[in-house]
Coordinates of C-alpha atoms in Angstrom, one line a residue:
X1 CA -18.9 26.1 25.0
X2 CA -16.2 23.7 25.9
X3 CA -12.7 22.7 24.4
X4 CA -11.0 19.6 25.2
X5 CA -7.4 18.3 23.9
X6 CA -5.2 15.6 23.9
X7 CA -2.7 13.6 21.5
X8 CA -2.8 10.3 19.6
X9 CA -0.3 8.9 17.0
X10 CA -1.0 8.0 13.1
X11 CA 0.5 5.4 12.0
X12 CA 1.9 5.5 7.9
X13 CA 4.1 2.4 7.9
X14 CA 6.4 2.3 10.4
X15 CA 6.5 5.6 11.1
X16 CA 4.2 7.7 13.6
X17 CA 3.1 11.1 13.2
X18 CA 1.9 12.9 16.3
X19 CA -2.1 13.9 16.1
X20 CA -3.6 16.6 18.3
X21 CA -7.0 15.1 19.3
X22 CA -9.5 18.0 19.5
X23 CA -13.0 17.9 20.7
X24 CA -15.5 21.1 20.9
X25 CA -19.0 21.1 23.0
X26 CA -21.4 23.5 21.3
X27 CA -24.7 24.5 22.1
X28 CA -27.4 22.7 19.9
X29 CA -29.1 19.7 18.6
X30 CA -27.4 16.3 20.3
X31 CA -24.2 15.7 17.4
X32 CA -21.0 13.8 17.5
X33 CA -19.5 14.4 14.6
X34 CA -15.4 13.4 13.6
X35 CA -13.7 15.2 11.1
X36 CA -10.1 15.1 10.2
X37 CA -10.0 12.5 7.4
X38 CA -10.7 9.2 9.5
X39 CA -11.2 6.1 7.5
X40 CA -14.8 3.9 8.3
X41 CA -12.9 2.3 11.4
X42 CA -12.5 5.3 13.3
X43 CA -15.9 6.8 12.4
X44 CA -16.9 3.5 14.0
X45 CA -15.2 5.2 17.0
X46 CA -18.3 7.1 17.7
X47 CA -20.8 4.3 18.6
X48 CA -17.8 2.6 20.7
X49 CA -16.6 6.4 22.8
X50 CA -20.3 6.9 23.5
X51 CA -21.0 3.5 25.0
X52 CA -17.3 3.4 26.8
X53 CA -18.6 6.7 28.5
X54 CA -22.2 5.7 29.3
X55 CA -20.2 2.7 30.9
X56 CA -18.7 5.0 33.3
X57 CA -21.7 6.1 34.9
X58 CA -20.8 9.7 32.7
X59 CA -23.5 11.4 31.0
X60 CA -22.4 12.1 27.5
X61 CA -22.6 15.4 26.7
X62 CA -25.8 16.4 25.2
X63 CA -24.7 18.8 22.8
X64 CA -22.9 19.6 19.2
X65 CA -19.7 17.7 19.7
X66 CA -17.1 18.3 17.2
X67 CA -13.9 16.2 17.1
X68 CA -11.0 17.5 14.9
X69 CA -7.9 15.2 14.4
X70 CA -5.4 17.5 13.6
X71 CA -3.3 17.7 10.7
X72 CA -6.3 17.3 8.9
X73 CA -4.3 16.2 5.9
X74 CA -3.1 13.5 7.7
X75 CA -5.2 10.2 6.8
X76 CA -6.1 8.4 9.9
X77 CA -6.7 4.4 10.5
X78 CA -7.7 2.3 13.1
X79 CA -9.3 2.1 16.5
X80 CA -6.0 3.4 18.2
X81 CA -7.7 6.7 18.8
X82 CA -10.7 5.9 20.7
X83 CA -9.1 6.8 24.2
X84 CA -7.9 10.0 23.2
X85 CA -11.6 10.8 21.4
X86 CA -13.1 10.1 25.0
X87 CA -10.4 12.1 27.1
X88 CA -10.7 15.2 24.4
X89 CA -14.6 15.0 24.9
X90 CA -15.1 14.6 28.8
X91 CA -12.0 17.3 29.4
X92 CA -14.3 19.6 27.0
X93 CA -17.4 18.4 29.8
X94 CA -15.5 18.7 32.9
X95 CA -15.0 15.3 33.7
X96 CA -11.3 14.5 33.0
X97 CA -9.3 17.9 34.1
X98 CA -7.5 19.6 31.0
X99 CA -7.0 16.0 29.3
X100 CA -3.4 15.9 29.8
X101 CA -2.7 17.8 26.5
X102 CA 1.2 17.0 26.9
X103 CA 0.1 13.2 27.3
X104 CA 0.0 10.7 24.0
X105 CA -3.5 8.4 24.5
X106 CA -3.4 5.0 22.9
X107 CA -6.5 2.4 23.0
X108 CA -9.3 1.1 21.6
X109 CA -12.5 1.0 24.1
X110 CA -14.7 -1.8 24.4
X111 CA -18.7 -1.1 25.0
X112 CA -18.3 -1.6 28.7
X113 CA -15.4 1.1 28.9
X114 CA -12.6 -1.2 29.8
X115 CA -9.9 -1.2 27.0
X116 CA -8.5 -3.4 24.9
X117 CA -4.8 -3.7 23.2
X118 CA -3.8 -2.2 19.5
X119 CA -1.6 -3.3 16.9
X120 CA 1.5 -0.8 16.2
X121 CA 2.0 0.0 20.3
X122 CA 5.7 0.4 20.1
X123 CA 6.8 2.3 17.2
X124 CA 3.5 4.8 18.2
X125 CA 5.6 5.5 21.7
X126 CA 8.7 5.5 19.9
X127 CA 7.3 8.4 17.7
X128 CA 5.3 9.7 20.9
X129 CA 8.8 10.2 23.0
X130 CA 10.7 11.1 19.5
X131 CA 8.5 14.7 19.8
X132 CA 9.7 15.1 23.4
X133 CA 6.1 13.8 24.4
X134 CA 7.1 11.1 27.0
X135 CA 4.0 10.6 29.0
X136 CA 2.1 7.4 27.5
X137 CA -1.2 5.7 28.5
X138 CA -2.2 2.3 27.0
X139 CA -4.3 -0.1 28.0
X140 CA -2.8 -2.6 30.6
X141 CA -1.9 -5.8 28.3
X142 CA 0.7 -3.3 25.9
X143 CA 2.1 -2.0 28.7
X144 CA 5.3 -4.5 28.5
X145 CA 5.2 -3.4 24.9
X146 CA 5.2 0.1 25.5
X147 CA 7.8 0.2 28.0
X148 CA 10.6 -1.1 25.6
X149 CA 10.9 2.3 24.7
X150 CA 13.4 3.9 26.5
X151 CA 12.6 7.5 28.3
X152 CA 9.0 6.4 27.9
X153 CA 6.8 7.2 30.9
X154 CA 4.1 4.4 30.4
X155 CA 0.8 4.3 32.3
X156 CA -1.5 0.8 31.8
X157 CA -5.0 1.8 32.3
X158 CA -7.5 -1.3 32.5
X159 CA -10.9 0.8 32.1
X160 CA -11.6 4.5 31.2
X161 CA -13.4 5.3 34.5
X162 CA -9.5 4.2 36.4
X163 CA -8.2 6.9 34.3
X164 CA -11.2 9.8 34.7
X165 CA -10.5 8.9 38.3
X166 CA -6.9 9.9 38.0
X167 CA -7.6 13.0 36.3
X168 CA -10.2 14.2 39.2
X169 CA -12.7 13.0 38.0
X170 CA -15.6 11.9 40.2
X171 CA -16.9 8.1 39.0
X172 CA -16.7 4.9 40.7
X173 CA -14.1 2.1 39.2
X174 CA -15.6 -1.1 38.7
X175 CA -13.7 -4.3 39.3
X176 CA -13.7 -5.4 35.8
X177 CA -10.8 -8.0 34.9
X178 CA -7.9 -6.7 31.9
X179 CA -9.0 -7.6 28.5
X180 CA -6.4 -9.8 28.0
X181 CA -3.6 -10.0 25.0
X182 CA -3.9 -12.9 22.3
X183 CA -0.3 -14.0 21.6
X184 CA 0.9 -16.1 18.8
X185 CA 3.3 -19.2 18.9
X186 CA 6.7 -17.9 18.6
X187 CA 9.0 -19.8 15.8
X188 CA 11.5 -21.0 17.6
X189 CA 13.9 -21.2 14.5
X190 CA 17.1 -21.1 16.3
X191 CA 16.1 -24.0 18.0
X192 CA 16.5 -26.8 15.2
X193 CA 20.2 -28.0 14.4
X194 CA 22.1 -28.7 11.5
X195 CA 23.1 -31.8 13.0
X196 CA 19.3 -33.2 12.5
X197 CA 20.4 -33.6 8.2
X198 CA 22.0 -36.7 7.1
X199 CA 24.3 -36.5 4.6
X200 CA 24.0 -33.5 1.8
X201 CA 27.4 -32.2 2.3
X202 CA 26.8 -29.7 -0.8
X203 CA 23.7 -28.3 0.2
X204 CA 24.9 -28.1 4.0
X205 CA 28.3 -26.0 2.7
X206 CA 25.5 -23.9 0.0
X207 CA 23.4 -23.2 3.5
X208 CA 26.8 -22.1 5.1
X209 CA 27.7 -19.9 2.6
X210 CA 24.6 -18.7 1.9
X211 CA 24.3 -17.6 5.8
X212 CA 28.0 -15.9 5.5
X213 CA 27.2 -13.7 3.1
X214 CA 23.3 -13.2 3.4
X215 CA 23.1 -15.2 -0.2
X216 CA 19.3 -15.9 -1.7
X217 CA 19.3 -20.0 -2.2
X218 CA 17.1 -22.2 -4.3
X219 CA 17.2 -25.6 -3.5
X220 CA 16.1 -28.6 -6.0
X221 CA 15.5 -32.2 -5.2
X222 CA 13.2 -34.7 -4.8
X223 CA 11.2 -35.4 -2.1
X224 CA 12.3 -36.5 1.8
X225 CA 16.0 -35.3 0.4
X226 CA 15.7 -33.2 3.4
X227 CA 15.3 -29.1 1.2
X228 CA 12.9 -28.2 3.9
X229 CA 14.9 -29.4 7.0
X230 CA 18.0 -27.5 5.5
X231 CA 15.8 -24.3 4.8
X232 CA 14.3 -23.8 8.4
X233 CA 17.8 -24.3 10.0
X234 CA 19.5 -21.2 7.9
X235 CA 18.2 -18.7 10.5
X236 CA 20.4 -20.5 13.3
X237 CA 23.0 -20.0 11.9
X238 CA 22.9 -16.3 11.3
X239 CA 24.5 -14.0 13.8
X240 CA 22.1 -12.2 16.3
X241 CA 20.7 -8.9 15.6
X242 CA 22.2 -5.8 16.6
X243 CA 19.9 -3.9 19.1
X244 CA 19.0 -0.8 16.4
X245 CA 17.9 -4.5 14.1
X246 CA 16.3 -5.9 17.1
X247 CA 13.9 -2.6 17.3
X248 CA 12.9 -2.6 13.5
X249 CA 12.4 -6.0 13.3
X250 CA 10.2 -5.8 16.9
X251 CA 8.3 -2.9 15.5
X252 CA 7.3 -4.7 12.6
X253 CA 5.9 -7.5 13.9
X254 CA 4.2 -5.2 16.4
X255 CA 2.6 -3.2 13.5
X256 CA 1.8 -7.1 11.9
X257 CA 0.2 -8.0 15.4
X258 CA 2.4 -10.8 15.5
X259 CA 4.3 -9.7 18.3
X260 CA 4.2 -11.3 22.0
X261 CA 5.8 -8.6 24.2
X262 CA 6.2 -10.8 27.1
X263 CA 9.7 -11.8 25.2
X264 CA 11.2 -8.6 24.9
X265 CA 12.7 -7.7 21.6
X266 CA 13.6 -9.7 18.9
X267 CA 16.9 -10.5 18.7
X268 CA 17.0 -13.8 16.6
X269 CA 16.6 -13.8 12.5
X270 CA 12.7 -14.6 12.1
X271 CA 11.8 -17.5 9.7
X272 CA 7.9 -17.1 7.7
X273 CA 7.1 -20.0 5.7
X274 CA 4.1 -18.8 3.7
X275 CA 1.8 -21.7 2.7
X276 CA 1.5 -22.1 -1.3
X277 CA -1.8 -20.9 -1.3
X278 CA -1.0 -17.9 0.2
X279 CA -2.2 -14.6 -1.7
X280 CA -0.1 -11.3 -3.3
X281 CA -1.3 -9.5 -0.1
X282 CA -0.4 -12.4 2.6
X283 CA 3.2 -12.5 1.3
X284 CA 4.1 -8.7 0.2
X285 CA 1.5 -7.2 2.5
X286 CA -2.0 -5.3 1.9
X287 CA -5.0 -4.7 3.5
X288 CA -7.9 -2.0 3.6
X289 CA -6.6 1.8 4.7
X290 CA -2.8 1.5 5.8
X291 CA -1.3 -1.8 4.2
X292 CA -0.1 -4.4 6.9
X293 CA 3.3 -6.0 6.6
X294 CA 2.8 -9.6 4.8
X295 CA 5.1 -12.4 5.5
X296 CA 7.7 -10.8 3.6
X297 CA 8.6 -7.7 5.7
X298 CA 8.0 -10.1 9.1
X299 CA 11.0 -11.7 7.3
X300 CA 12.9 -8.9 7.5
X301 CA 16.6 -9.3 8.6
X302 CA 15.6 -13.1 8.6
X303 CA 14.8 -15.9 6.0
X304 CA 11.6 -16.2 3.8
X305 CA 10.8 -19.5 2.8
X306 CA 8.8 -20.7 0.1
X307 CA 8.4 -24.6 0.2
X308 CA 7.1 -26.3 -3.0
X309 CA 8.0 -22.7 -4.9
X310 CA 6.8 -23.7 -8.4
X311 CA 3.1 -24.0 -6.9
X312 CA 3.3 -20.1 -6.0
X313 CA 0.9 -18.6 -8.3
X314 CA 3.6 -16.5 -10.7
X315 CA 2.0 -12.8 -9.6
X316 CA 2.8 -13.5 -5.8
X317 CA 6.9 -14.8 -6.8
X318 CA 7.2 -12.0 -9.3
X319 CA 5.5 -9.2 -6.4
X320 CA 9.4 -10.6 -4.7
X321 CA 11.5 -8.9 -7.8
X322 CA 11.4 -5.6 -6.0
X323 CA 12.4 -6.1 -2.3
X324 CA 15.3 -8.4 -3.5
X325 CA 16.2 -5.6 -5.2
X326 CA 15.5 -2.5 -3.1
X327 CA 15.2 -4.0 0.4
X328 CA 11.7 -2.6 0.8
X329 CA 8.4 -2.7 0.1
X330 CA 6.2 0.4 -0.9
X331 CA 2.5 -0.7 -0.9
X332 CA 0.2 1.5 -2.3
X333 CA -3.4 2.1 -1.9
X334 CA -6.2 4.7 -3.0
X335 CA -6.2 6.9 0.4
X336 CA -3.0 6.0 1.9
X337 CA 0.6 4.0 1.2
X338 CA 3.0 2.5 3.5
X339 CA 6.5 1.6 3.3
X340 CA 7.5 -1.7 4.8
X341 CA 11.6 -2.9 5.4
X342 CA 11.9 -5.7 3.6
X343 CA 15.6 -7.2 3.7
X344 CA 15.6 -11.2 3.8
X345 CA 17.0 -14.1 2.5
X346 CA 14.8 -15.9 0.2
X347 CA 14.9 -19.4 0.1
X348 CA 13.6 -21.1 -2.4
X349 CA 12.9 -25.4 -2.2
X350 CA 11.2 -27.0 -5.2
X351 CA 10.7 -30.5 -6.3
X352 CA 12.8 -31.2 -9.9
X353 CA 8.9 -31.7 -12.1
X354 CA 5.4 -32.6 -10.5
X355 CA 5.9 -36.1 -9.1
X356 CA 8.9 -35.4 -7.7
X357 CA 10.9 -38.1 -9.1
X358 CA 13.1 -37.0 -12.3
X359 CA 16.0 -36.5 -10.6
X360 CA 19.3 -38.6 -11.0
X361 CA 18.2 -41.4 -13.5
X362 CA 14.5 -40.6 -13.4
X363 CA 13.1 -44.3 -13.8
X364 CA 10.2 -43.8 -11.5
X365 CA 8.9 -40.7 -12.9
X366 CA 5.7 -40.6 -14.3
X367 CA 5.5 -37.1 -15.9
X368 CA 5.9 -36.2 -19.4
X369 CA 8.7 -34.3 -21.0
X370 CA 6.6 -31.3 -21.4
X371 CA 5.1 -31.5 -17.3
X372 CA 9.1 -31.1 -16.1
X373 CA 9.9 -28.4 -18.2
X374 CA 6.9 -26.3 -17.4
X375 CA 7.2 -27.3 -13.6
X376 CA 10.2 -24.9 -12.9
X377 CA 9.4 -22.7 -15.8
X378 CA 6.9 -21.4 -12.9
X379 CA 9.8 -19.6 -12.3
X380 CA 10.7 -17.0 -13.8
X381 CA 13.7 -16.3 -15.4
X382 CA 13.9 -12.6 -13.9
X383 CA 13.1 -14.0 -9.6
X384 CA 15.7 -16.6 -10.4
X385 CA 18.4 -14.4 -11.8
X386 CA 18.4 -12.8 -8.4
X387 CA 19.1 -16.0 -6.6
X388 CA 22.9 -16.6 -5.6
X389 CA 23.0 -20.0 -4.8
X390 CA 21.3 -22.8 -6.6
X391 CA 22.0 -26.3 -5.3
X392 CA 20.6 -29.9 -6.5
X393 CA 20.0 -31.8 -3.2
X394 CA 19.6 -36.1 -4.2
X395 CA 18.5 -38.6 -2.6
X396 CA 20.9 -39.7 0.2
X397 CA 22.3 -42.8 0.4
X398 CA 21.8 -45.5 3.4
X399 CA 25.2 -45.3 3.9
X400 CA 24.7 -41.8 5.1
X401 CA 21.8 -43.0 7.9
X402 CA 24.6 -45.7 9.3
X403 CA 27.4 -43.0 9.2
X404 CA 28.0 -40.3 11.9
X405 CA 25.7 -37.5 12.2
X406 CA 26.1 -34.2 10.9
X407 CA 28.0 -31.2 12.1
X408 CA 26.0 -29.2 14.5
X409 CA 24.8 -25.7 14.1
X410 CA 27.2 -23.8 16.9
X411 CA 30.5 -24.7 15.0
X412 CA 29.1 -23.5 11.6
X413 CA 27.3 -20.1 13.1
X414 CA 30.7 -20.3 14.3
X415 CA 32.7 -19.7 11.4
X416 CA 29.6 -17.6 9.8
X417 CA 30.7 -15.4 12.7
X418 CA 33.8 -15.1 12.3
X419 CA 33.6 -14.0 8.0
X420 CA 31.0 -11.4 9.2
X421 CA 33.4 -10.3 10.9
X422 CA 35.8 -9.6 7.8
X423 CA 32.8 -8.4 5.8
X424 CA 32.3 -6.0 8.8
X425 CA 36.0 -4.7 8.7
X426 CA 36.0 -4.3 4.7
X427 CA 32.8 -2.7 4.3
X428 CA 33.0 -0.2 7.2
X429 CA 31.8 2.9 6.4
X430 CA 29.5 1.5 3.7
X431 CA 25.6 1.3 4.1
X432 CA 25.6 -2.7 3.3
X433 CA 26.8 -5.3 6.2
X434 CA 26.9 -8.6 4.0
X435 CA 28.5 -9.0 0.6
X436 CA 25.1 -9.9 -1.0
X437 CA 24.4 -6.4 -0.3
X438 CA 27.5 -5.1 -1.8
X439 CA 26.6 -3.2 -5.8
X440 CA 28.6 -4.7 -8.4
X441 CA 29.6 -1.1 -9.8
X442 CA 31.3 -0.8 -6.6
X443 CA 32.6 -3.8 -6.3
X444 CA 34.2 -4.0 -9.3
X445 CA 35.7 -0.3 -9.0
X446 CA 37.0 -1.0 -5.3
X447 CA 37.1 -4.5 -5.1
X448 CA 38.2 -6.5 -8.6
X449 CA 38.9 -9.9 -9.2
X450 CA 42.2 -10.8 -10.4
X451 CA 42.8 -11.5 -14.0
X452 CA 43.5 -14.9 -13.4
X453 CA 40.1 -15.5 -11.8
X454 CA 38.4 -13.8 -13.7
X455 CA 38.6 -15.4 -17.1
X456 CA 36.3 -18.6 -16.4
X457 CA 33.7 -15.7 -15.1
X458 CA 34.1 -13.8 -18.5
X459 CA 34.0 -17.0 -20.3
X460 CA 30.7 -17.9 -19.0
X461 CA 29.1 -14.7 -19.7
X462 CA 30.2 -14.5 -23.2
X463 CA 29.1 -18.4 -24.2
X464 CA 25.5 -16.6 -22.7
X465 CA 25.7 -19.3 -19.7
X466 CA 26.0 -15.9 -17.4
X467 CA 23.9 -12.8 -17.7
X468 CA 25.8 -9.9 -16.3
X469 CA 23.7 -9.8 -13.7
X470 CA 24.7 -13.2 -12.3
X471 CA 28.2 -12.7 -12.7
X472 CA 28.2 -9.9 -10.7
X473 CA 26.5 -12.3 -7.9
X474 CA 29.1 -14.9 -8.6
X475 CA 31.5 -12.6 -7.4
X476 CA 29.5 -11.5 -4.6
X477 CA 29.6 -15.6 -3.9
X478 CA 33.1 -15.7 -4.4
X479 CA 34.0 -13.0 -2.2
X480 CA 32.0 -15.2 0.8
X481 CA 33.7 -18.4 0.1
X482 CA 37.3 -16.4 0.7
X483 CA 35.7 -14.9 3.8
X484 CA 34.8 -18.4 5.4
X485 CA 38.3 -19.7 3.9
X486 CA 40.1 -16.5 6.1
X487 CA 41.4 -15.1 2.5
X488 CA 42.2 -11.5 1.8
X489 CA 40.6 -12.0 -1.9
X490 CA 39.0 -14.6 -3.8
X491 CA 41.0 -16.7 -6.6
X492 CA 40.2 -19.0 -9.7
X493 CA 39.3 -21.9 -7.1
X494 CA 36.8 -19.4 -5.1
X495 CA 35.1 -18.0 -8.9
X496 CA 35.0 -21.4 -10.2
X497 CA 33.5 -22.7 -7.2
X498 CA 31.1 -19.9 -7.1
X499 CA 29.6 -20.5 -10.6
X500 CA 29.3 -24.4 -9.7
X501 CA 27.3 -22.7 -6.5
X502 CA 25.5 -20.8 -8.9
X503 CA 24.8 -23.1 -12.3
X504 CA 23.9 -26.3 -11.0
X505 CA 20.0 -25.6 -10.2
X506 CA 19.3 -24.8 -13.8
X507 CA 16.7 -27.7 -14.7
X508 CA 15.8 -27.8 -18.3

């Protein structure tokens, strides 16, 4: 009898849980059997460890094996544990030394041995060097991803024969090229500049203030007003992240597989811009065994944009409700659930009815009274309660195109800069870093209003134009605008401003 052992890492979200990979040779009919609660991928790993090893010029071992993934509790996912299955079974055989049973294994294994990368590479060595378990093989193309962990000793294997070499074992490495890492596009949000919109001076100030104080926004006008062009400059002018942000945010696009290593962290606000079509899962996340992150969590710390919004089917807007709330999403599934940050700013850009044209005057439009009030009845009462800032954007004038061009971005991140600061200073000590995140229990408690600006506020809640809920995020707003004004407190001006902010995107 032989016994073999080495570790891998589960992942359940974002967070990794170490797994002792055990494999036992007993006498007996030929068996390979994996036990350990492993979803259908990683019984799949079977066909794919005894092909890698074959591969190697290794005879598998022709007896009972038995591979235990241990805690046994513990449901596992994915092809992540392939190399660690082949290292437990050939350090049972002899082949590979004692396995390196202080050493984490990470890798899925192609049929001709070499291996290929994984989704999820960095927060698995994060947890891996968490335990005090520092040594890390991967295959070659996640090395730059697994080395952004610090106090990680990372090894990049390109086929499992160059590791059974390492470990004394006696086989011949071919000369077999890396399997090579697929990388996507990055969005190079901070890129575009405010100074690209003409005109729209209200909608340019809503987008400022909506970036001071990490304010949701909807933004209503008709088309080529410019909505969209506004909406994908927000994230550049939002301050950088912090380098405990710029980890989370990396390890979620890691998890997503969205994430191209070869740039280091992520440092700038990400921008996803769903497509209409788009499904509950794509947006909120999903998926069989472990949910992924959807486009919403990739948002995280960044700005979610939904172009066209009313043509969202309801169920994937109203999925939104709870991470605007909580900051997170908890996806559940039959075998397993996951737990996904979730903190963006939703942006919102909608068309006033189907054509487009009912704004201002509305002589050109072509739809029926009935079509424009069911158009943004697609949104719900509930999503849009939770949205700070709602802003018409019209048509610009030609005046606008012959005038000068608009302020640039670095001036305004600027000033967005500088009332972070003061939201910084006040909420120190405090688990929220932007007044949008502030509770308005607490804000009202530590924080109030004074009389004299409060009584437009409690005006508009009792004549029913104000649920309590959006006064509380009027004050929220007014708290901002005295932050990018360099005020200690808001006053009647900053309320009354706030509810303009606030009140004008109501479309009946």
């Amino acid at each position: 009898m032989g016994l073999g052992s080495t570790r891998a890492i589960s992942l359940q979200g974002l967070v990794g849980h170490v797994v002792e990979v055990e494999a036992h040779l007993a006498p007996g009919l030929p068996a390979f059997g994996l036990v350990g609660r492993p979803d259908r991928t990683l019984m799949e790993a079977r066909e794919r460890v005894r092909s890698a090893v074959s591969s190697c010029a290794v005879a598998f071992p022709q007896k009972r094996v038995t591979v235990n993934l241990w805690p046994a509790g513990l449901p596992k996912f994915g092809t992540a544990f392939d190399l660690a299955i082949a290292v437990a079974i050939l350090a049972a055989a002899g082949v590979a030394g004692d396995g390196r049973p202080d050493a984490v294994h990470l890798g899925e294994l192609g049929l001709d041995g070499r291996l290929h990368p994984v989704r999820g590479v960095l927060p698995m060595v994060h947890a891996a060097v968490g335990a005090g378990l520092r040594h890390v093989v991967v295959p070659e193309a996640d090395v730059a991803e697994a080395s952004m962990v610090p106090g990680a000793e990372v090894v990049g294997v390109r086929h499992l024969a160059e590791l059974l070499h390492s470990y004394g074992g006696q086989v011949a490495v071919p000369d077999l090229p890396a399997v090579p890492r697929s990388y996507l596009e990055p969005r190079e949000a901070g890129a575009l500049d405010m100074a690209d919109v003409v005109g729209q001076p209200e909608a340019r100030f809503a987008l400022e203030v909506a970036a001071a104080g990490g304010h949701h926004l909807f933004l209503v006008g008709p088309p080529g007003t410019g909505k969209t062009m506004l909406a994908a400059r927000l994230p550049g002018l939002l301050p950088d992240l912090t380098e405990a942000e710029a980890v989370e945010v990396t390890a979620l696009h890691s998890v997503a597989g969205t994430l191209d290593p070869r740039q280091g962290l992520i440092r700038r606000p990400p921008l996803e811009a769903p497509h209409h079509t788009a499904s509950a899962a794509a947006v909120v996340g999903g998926g069989a065994g472990v949910p992924r992150p959807g486009a919403a969590s990739r948002a995280h710390l960044g700005v979610l944009l939904l172009d066209e919004a009313p043509e969202y089917a309801p169920r994937v807007l109203d999925t939104l409700r709870q991470p605007l709330e909580s900051g997170e999403l908890v996806i559940d599934r039959a075998d397993a659930s996951a737990r996904y940050p979730a903190r963006f700013q939703l942006v919102l850009a909608a068309n006033p009815c189907p054509c487009g044209m009912s704004a201002g005057k509305g002589v050109d439009c072509e739809c029926s009274p009935l079509a424009r009030r069911r158009y943004l009845a697609r949104l719900s009462g509930p999503l849009l309660d939770r949205v700070d800032l709602q802003v018409d954007v019209p048509a610009a004038r030609m005046a606008a195109l012959a005038g000068p061009g608009g302020e640039p971005s670095a001036p305004i991140a600027a000033r967005v800069l500088e009332a972070r600061e003061r939201m910084r200073v006040r909420w120190a000590g405090c688990p929220w870093r932007t007044n949008a995140g502030v509770p308005g229990a607490w804000l009202r408690k530590h924080h109030p209003l004074p009389r004299e600006a409060r009584a437009d506020l409690t005006r508009a809640v009792e004549h029913g134009h104000l649920s309590l809920r959006g006064a509380e995020r009027v004050q929220r707003v007014a708290w901002t605008l005295a932050d990018l004004a360099g005020r200690d407190q808001p006053g009647a001006d900053d309320v009354g401003r706030a509810m303009t902010l606030r009140m004008r995107g109501r479309h009946g």
